[in-house]
XYZ file of N, CA and C in Angstrom:
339
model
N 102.216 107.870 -7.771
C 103.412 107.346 -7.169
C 103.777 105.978 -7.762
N 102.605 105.318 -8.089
C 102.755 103.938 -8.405
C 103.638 103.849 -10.057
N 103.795 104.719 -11.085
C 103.880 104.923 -12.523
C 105.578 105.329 -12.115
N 105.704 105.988 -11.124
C 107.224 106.682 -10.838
C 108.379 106.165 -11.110
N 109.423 106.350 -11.411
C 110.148 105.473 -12.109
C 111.193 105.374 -10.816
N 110.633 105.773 -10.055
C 111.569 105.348 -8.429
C 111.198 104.831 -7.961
N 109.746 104.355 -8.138
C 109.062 103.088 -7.669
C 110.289 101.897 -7.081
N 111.299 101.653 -8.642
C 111.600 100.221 -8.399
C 112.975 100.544 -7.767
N 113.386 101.694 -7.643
C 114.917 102.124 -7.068
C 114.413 101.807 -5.378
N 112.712 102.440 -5.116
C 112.303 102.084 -3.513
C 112.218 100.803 -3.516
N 111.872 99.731 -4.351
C 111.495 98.279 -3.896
C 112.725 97.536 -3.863
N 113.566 98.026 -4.652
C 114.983 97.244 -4.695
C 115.781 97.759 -3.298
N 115.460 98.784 -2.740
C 116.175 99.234 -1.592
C 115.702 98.433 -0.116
N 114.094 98.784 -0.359
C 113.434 97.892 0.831
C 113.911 96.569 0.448
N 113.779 95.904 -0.201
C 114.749 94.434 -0.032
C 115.694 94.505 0.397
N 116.817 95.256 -0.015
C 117.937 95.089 0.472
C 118.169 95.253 1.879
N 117.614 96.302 2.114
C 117.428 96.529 3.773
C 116.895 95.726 4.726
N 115.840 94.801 4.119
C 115.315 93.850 4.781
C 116.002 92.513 4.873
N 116.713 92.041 3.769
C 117.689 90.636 3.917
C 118.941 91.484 4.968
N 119.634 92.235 4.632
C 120.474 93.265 5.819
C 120.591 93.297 7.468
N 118.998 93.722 7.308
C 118.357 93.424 9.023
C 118.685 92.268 9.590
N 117.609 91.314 8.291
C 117.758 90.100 8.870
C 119.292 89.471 9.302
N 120.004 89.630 8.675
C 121.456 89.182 8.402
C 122.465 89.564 9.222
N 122.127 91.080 9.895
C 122.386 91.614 10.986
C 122.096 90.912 12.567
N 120.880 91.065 12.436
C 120.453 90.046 13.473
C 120.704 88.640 13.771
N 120.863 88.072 12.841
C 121.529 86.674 12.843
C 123.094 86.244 12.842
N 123.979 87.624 13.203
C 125.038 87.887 12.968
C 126.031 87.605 14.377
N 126.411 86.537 14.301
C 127.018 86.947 16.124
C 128.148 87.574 16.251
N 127.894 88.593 17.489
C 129.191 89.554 17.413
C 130.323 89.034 17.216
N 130.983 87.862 17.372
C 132.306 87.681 16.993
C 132.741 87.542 15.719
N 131.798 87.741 14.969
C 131.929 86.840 13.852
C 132.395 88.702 12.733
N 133.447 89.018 13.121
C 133.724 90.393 12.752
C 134.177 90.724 11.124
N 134.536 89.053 10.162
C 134.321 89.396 8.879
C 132.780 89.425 8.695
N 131.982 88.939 9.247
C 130.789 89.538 8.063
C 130.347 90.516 8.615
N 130.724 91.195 10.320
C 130.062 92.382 10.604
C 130.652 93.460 9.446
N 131.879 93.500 9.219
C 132.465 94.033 8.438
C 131.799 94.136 6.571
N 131.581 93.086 6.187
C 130.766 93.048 5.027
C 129.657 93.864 5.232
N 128.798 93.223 6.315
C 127.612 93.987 6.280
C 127.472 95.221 6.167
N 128.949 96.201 6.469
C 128.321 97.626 6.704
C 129.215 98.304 5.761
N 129.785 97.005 4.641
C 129.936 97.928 3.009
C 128.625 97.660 2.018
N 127.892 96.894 2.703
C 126.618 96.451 1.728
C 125.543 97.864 2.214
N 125.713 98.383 3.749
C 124.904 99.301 4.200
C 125.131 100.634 3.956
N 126.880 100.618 3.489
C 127.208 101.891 2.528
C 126.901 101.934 1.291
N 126.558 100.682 0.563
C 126.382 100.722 -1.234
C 125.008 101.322 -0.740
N 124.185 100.702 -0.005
C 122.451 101.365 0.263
C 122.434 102.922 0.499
N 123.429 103.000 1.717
C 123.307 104.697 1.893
C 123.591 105.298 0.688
N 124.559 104.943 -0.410
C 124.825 105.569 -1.689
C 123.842 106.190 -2.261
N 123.648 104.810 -2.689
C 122.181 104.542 -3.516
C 120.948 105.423 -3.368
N 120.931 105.298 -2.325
C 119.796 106.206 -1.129
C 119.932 107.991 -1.276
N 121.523 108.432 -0.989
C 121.740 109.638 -1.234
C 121.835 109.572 -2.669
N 122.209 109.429 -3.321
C 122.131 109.948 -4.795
C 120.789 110.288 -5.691
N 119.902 108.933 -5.417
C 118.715 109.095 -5.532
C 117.919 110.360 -4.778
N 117.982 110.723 -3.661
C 117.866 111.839 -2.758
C 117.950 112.692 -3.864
N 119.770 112.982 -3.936
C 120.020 114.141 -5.104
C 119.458 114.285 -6.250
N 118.837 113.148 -6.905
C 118.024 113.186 -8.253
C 116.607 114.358 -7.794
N 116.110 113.488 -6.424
C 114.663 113.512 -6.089
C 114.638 115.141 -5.618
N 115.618 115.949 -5.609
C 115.797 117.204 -5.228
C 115.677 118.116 -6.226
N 115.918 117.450 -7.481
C 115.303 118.221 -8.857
C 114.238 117.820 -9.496
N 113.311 117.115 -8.661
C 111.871 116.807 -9.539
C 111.179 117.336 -8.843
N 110.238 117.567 -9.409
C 108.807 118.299 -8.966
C 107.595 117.170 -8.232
N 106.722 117.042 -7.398
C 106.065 116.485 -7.101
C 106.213 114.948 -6.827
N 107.389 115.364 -6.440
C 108.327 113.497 -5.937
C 108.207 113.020 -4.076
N 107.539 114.896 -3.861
C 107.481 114.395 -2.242
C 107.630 113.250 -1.347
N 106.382 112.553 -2.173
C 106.472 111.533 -1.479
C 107.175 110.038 -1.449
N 108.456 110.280 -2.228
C 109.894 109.637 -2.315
C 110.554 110.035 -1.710
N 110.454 111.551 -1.599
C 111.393 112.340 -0.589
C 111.507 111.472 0.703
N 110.241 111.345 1.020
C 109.939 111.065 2.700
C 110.163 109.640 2.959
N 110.126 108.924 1.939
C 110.369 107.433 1.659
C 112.177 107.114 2.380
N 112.648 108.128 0.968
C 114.329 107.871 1.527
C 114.699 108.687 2.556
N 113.899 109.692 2.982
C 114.636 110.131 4.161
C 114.615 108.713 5.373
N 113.262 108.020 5.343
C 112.829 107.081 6.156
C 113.880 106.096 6.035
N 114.221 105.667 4.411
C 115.784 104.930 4.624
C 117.085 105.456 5.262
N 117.467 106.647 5.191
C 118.448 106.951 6.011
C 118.018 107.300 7.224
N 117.303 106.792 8.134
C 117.138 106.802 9.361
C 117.056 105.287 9.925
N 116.354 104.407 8.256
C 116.969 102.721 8.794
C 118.294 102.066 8.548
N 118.920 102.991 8.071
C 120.626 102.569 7.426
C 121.096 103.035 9.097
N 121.027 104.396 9.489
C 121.528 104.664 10.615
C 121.041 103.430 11.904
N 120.187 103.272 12.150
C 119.586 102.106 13.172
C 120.249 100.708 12.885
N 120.356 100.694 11.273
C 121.295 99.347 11.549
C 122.978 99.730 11.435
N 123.646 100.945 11.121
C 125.051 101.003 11.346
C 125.282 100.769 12.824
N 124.431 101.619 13.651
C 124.445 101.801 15.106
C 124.221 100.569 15.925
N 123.658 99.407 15.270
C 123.383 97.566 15.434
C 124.738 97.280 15.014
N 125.701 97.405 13.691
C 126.656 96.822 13.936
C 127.999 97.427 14.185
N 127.691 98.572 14.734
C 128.895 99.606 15.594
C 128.643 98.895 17.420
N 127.851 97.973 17.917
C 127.123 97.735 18.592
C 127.926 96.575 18.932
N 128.003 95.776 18.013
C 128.547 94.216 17.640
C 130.129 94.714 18.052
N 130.513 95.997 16.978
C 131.964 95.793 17.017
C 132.692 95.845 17.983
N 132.012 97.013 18.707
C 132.607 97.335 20.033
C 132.863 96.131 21.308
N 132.048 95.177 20.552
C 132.100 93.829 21.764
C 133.179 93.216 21.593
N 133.751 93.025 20.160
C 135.224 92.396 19.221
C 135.752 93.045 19.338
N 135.617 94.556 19.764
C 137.187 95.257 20.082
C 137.440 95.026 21.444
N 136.191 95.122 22.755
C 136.776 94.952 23.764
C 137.265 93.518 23.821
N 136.887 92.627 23.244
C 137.109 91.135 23.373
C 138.715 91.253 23.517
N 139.388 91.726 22.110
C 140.516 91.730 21.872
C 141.146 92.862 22.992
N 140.535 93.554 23.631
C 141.646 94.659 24.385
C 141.521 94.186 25.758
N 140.401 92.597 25.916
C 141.034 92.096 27.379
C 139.633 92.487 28.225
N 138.940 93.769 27.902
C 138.230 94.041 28.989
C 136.287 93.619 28.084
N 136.286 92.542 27.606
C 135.001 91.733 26.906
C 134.152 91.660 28.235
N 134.783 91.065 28.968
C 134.219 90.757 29.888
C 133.046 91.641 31.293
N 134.282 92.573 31.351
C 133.567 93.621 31.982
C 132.705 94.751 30.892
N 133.161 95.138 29.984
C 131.832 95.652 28.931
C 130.431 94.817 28.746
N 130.660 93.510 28.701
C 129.679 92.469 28.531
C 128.708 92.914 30.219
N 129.461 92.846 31.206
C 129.224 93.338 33.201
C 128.315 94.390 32.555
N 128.992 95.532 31.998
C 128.323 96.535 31.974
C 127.334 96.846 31.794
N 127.135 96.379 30.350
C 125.908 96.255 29.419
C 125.075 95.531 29.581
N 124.816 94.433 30.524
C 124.320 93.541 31.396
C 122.416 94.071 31.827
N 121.913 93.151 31.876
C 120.566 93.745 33.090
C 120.882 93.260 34.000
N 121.457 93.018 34.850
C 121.915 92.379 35.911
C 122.851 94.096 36.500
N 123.865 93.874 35.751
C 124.348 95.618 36.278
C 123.495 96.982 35.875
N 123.027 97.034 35.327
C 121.670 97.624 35.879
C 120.649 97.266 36.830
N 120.670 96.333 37.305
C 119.944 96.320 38.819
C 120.855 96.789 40.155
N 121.918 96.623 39.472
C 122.821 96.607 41.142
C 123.316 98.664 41.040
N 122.734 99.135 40.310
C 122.943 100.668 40.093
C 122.009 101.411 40.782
């Protein structure tokens, strides 16, 4: 696995995914140009990710790349779903009802349920 020449297509991806996270997380929902950046940088990855996929579907004994990028498109999805998460707070912001979505999503309104 180590000689593979997808070795460095996986190490360049886990970086990216990892400054991403981070960048995600440090992201405050209002701040809706870079939520927006972030999730064309998380589509160049999903690209990247599927295409490579499609390579890794005509080699022989690549298994265990297979299972690598499937594992990335299950962390691309966890962080789209982090900043589909964000957006929805900047859309209700703007449609007036921030406030009560914010109620909603609350632990506090989950106690009173």
């Amino acid at each position: 696995m180590n000689n593979s020449p997808f070795r460095k297509i996986s190490q360049d991806i886990e970086q990216d995914l990892r400054r991403l996270k981070s960048s995600i997380g440090k992201t405050p929902w209002f701040n809706f140009l870079q939520l927006n950046l972030q999730q064309r940088q998380l589509d160049k990855i999903k690209s990247k990710v599927l295409g490579t996929l499609d390579v890794l579907s005509h080699q022989e004994h690549q298994s265990d790349y297979n299972q690598l990028f499937y594992w990335y498109l299950a962390e691309i999805r966890t962080l789209s779903q982090a900043i589909d998460e964000k957006n929805e707070l900047v859309n209700a912001f703007r449609k007036g009802s921030f406030w009560s979505k914010l109620w909603k999503d609350s632990f506090w309104s989950k106690l009173n349920r």
